[in-house]
Amino acid sequence: MTRDREATGERILAAAAELFAEHGYDQVTVRMIASAAGANVALVNRYFGSKANLFATVLITASTVTAAIEGDPAEMPSRLAEHVAHRLRTGASEPLVRMLDRAGTSPEIRAVLAARVETGLVDAISARLPGPQARERALLATVIILGAGSLRRLLGPEGLHDADLTVLEARLETAFRACLAPAGG
């Protein structure tokens, strides 16, 4: 029974992530999510409580940048550069960034998004940074991460498709190292 519950929850999360990323929070209904997941509305509400709670849960599970943040802090600029370069060059889309772009104007959801960016990116990065002004440095790195997704969506996957991946990674690593280094470091 536990496996069925977990599988159903995963189907709901996957359907919600795809729909939120494609259409935005305001345009997606719980009924749409339930239908895409092969579940009923009551089940979605029982598992997640509300559409806003489901959205928050999707945000927590949707980001692929977490692996680039974790690990040896000295190598974080290199991992972040590789992650962003791959997304820019291949057109791979970060579900979190797509959801941020399509979140709509709901103050409730803006608060959920702001909290997710704070905890999932800014706090996660700053917690691994030695030295003063870690939050400020983490915010600068977050600008690059989120901006890269917006640029890719504006220009399409062709924008940097032909760029030399090694050169792209090296340039991004230089930018991340500059952002993340302590002042005078």
mmCIF file of N, CA, C and O in Angstrom, residues 56-101:
data_model
loop_
_atom_site.group_PDB
_atom_site.id
_atom_site.type_symbol
_atom_site.label_atom_id
_atom_site.label_comp_id
_atom_site.label_asym_id
_atom_site.label_seq_id
_atom_site.Cartn_x
_atom_site.Cartn_y
_atom_site.Cartn_z
ATOM 1 N N ALA A 56 4.579 24.344 -3.988
ATOM 2 C CA ALA A 56 5.761 24.446 -3.128
ATOM 3 C C ALA A 56 6.539 23.136 -3.112
ATOM 4 O O ALA A 56 7.778 23.131 -3.168
ATOM 5 N N THR A 57 5.841 22.014 -3.059
ATOM 6 C CA THR A 57 6.495 20.708 -3.063
ATOM 7 C C THR A 57 7.211 20.467 -4.384
ATOM 8 O O THR A 57 8.336 19.956 -4.417
ATOM 9 N N VAL A 58 6.578 20.842 -5.482
ATOM 10 C CA VAL A 58 7.208 20.708 -6.796
ATOM 11 C C VAL A 58 8.488 21.539 -6.845
ATOM 12 O O VAL A 58 9.514 21.075 -7.335
ATOM 13 N N LEU A 59 8.438 22.743 -6.317
ATOM 14 C CA LEU A 59 9.625 23.600 -6.329
ATOM 15 C C LEU A 59 10.784 22.960 -5.581
ATOM 16 O O LEU A 59 11.936 23.042 -6.004
ATOM 17 N N ILE A 60 10.483 22.317 -4.469
ATOM 18 C CA ILE A 60 11.522 21.687 -3.664
ATOM 19 C C ILE A 60 12.172 20.543 -4.428
ATOM 20 O O ILE A 60 13.379 20.330 -4.348
ATOM 21 N N THR A 61 11.392 19.813 -5.205
ATOM 22 C CA THR A 61 11.916 18.632 -5.888
ATOM 23 C C THR A 61 12.372 18.894 -7.323
ATOM 24 O O THR A 61 13.005 18.041 -7.926
ATOM 25 N N ALA A 62 12.059 20.071 -7.877
ATOM 26 C CA ALA A 62 12.275 20.297 -9.307
ATOM 27 C C ALA A 62 13.679 20.745 -9.698
ATOM 28 O O ALA A 62 14.080 20.565 -10.834
ATOM 29 N N SER A 63 14.416 21.325 -8.807
ATOM 30 C CA SER A 63 15.698 21.907 -9.190
ATOM 31 C C SER A 63 16.777 20.850 -9.392
ATOM 32 O O SER A 63 16.956 19.966 -8.568
ATOM 33 N N THR A 64 17.507 20.988 -10.486
ATOM 34 C CA THR A 64 18.632 20.090 -10.756
ATOM 35 C C THR A 64 19.965 20.732 -10.381
ATOM 36 O O THR A 64 21.002 20.103 -10.517
ATOM 37 N N VAL A 65 19.938 21.963 -9.902
ATOM 38 C CA VAL A 65 21.175 22.666 -9.569
ATOM 39 C C VAL A 65 21.734 22.242 -8.209
ATOM 40 O O VAL A 65 22.898 22.483 -7.910
ATOM 41 N N THR A 66 20.939 21.557 -7.405
ATOM 42 C CA THR A 66 21.373 21.161 -6.064
ATOM 43 C C THR A 66 22.676 20.376 -6.096
ATOM 44 O O THR A 66 23.580 20.610 -5.281
ATOM 45 N N ALA A 67 22.817 19.460 -7.021
ATOM 46 C CA ALA A 67 24.034 18.653 -7.112
ATOM 47 C C ALA A 67 25.261 19.516 -7.398
ATOM 48 O O ALA A 67 26.358 19.213 -6.937
ATOM 49 N N ALA A 68 25.068 20.605 -8.142
ATOM 50 C CA ALA A 68 26.189 21.500 -8.442
ATOM 51 C C ALA A 68 26.582 22.333 -7.221
ATOM 52 O O ALA A 68 27.737 22.751 -7.102
ATOM 53 N N ILE A 69 25.657 22.553 -6.320
ATOM 54 C CA ILE A 69 25.942 23.337 -5.119
ATOM 55 C C ILE A 69 26.643 22.479 -4.071
ATOM 56 O O ILE A 69 27.562 22.932 -3.394
ATOM 57 N N GLU A 70 26.216 21.237 -3.942
ATOM 58 C CA GLU A 70 26.764 20.352 -2.911
ATOM 59 C C GLU A 70 28.181 19.914 -3.257
ATOM 60 O O GLU A 70 28.585 19.927 -4.409
ATOM 61 N N GLY A 71 28.914 19.520 -2.245
ATOM 62 C CA GLY A 71 30.278 19.036 -2.456
ATOM 63 C C GLY A 71 31.303 20.052 -2.003
ATOM 64 O O GLY A 71 30.993 21.003 -1.287
ATOM 65 N N ASP A 72 32.536 19.844 -2.442
ATOM 66 C CA ASP A 72 33.656 20.696 -2.057
ATOM 67 C C ASP A 72 33.392 22.142 -2.497
ATOM 68 O O ASP A 72 33.252 22.416 -3.692
ATOM 69 N N PRO A 73 33.330 23.087 -1.537
ATOM 70 C CA PRO A 73 33.065 24.489 -1.888
ATOM 71 C C PRO A 73 34.083 25.073 -2.871
ATOM 72 O O PRO A 73 33.725 25.908 -3.696
ATOM 73 N N ALA A 74 35.319 24.618 -2.810
ATOM 74 C CA ALA A 74 36.342 25.139 -3.723
ATOM 75 C C ALA A 74 36.041 24.797 -5.176
ATOM 76 O O ALA A 74 36.458 25.518 -6.091
ATOM 77 N N GLU A 75 35.306 23.717 -5.393
ATOM 78 C CA GLU A 75 34.977 23.290 -6.754
ATOM 79 C C GLU A 75 33.573 23.720 -7.191
ATOM 80 O O GLU A 75 33.153 23.414 -8.305
ATOM 81 N N MET A 76 32.844 24.418 -6.303
ATOM 82 C CA MET A 76 31.490 24.848 -6.659
ATOM 83 C C MET A 76 31.459 25.715 -7.918
ATOM 84 O O MET A 76 30.597 25.510 -8.776
ATOM 85 N N PRO A 77 32.381 26.689 -8.098
ATOM 86 C CA PRO A 77 32.332 27.481 -9.343
ATOM 87 C C PRO A 77 32.424 26.617 -10.596
ATOM 88 O O PRO A 77 31.726 26.862 -11.584
ATOM 89 N N SER A 78 33.252 25.604 -10.554
ATOM 90 C CA SER A 78 33.402 24.711 -11.703
ATOM 91 C C SER A 78 32.118 23.906 -11.942
ATOM 92 O O SER A 78 31.667 23.769 -13.081
ATOM 93 N N ARG A 79 31.531 23.383 -10.873
ATOM 94 C CA ARG A 79 30.292 22.601 -11.009
ATOM 95 C C ARG A 79 29.144 23.476 -11.497
ATOM 96 O O ARG A 79 28.357 23.058 -12.359
ATOM 97 N N LEU A 80 29.040 24.691 -10.957
ATOM 98 C CA LEU A 80 27.976 25.598 -11.402
ATOM 99 C C LEU A 80 28.169 25.981 -12.865
ATOM 100 O O LEU A 80 27.206 26.036 -13.640
ATOM 101 N N ALA A 81 29.420 26.237 -13.255
ATOM 102 C CA ALA A 81 29.708 26.589 -14.648
ATOM 103 C C ALA A 81 29.324 25.449 -15.587
ATOM 104 O O ALA A 81 28.712 25.679 -16.639
ATOM 105 N N GLU A 82 29.664 24.237 -15.210
ATOM 106 C CA GLU A 82 29.308 23.076 -16.036
ATOM 107 C C GLU A 82 27.790 22.939 -16.155
ATOM 108 O O GLU A 82 27.263 22.700 -17.244
ATOM 109 N N HIS A 83 27.093 23.109 -15.040
ATOM 110 C CA HIS A 83 25.626 23.002 -15.028
ATOM 111 C C HIS A 83 24.995 24.054 -15.940
ATOM 112 O O HIS A 83 24.162 23.729 -16.788
ATOM 113 N N VAL A 84 25.408 25.304 -15.778
ATOM 114 C CA VAL A 84 24.818 26.398 -16.563
ATOM 115 C C VAL A 84 25.217 26.273 -18.034
ATOM 116 O O VAL A 84 24.370 26.455 -18.930
ATOM 117 N N ALA A 85 26.465 25.948 -18.313
ATOM 118 C CA ALA A 85 26.912 25.802 -19.706
ATOM 119 C C ALA A 85 26.124 24.710 -20.417
ATOM 120 O O ALA A 85 25.702 24.876 -21.569
ATOM 121 N N HIS A 86 25.908 23.604 -19.736
ATOM 122 C CA HIS A 86 25.130 22.509 -20.323
ATOM 123 C C HIS A 86 23.718 22.988 -20.664
ATOM 124 O O HIS A 86 23.221 22.724 -21.764
ATOM 125 N N ARG A 87 23.092 23.696 -19.746
ATOM 126 C CA ARG A 87 21.734 24.200 -19.999
ATOM 127 C C ARG A 87 21.715 25.184 -21.159
ATOM 128 O O ARG A 87 20.819 25.145 -22.002
ATOM 129 N N LEU A 88 22.690 26.084 -21.199
ATOM 130 C CA LEU A 88 22.732 27.079 -22.274
ATOM 131 C C LEU A 88 23.002 26.453 -23.634
ATOM 132 O O LEU A 88 22.383 26.818 -24.627
ATOM 133 N N ARG A 89 23.922 25.527 -23.677
ATOM 134 C CA ARG A 89 24.341 24.951 -24.958
ATOM 135 C C ARG A 89 23.354 23.927 -25.504
ATOM 136 O O ARG A 89 23.125 23.844 -26.703
ATOM 137 N N THR A 90 22.779 23.133 -24.630
ATOM 138 C CA THR A 90 21.903 22.062 -25.089
ATOM 139 C C THR A 90 20.435 22.457 -25.116
ATOM 140 O O THR A 90 19.621 21.752 -25.680
ATOM 141 N N GLY A 91 20.123 23.555 -24.466
ATOM 142 C CA GLY A 91 18.719 23.930 -24.379
ATOM 143 C C GLY A 91 18.000 23.210 -23.258
ATOM 144 O O GLY A 91 16.790 23.316 -23.131
ATOM 145 N N ALA A 92 18.746 22.462 -22.434
ATOM 146 C CA ALA A 92 18.119 21.774 -21.307
ATOM 147 C C ALA A 92 17.486 22.815 -20.392
ATOM 148 O O ALA A 92 18.090 23.828 -20.098
ATOM 149 N N SER A 93 16.300 22.547 -19.981
ATOM 150 C CA SER A 93 15.556 23.519 -19.196
ATOM 151 C C SER A 93 15.511 23.118 -17.735
ATOM 152 O O SER A 93 15.254 21.969 -17.409
ATOM 153 N N GLU A 94 15.753 24.068 -16.878
ATOM 154 C CA GLU A 94 15.643 23.870 -15.438
ATOM 155 C C GLU A 94 14.180 24.090 -15.066
ATOM 156 O O GLU A 94 13.651 25.187 -15.238
ATOM 157 N N PRO A 95 13.484 23.051 -14.608
ATOM 158 C CA PRO A 95 12.073 23.204 -14.276
ATOM 159 C C PRO A 95 11.808 24.349 -13.299
ATOM 160 O O PRO A 95 10.832 25.073 -13.449
ATOM 161 N N LEU A 96 12.689 24.532 -12.329
ATOM 162 C CA LEU A 96 12.504 25.603 -11.359
ATOM 163 C C LEU A 96 12.475 26.963 -12.048
ATOM 164 O O LEU A 96 11.622 27.803 -11.768
ATOM 165 N N VAL A 97 13.393 27.192 -12.977
ATOM 166 C CA VAL A 97 13.456 28.479 -13.669
ATOM 167 C C VAL A 97 12.224 28.671 -14.543
ATOM 168 O O VAL A 97 11.653 29.764 -14.594
ATOM 169 N N ARG A 98 11.780 27.614 -15.211
ATOM 170 C CA ARG A 98 10.563 27.724 -16.023
ATOM 171 C C ARG A 98 9.369 28.073 -15.152
ATOM 172 O O ARG A 98 8.520 28.878 -15.529
ATOM 173 N N MET A 99 9.285 27.465 -13.971
ATOM 174 C CA MET A 99 8.170 27.770 -13.072
ATOM 175 C C MET A 99 8.265 29.192 -12.549
ATOM 176 O O MET A 99 7.249 29.865 -12.397
ATOM 177 N N LEU A 100 9.474 29.670 -12.278
ATOM 178 C CA LEU A 100 9.650 31.051 -11.838
ATOM 179 C C LEU A 100 9.145 32.021 -12.901
ATOM 180 O O LEU A 100 8.467 32.989 -12.598
ATOM 181 N N ASP A 101 9.491 31.747 -14.155
ATOM 182 C CA ASP A 101 9.084 32.616 -15.254
ATOM 183 C C ASP A 101 7.579 32.632 -15.468
ATOM 184 O O ASP A 101 7.017 33.619 -15.922
#
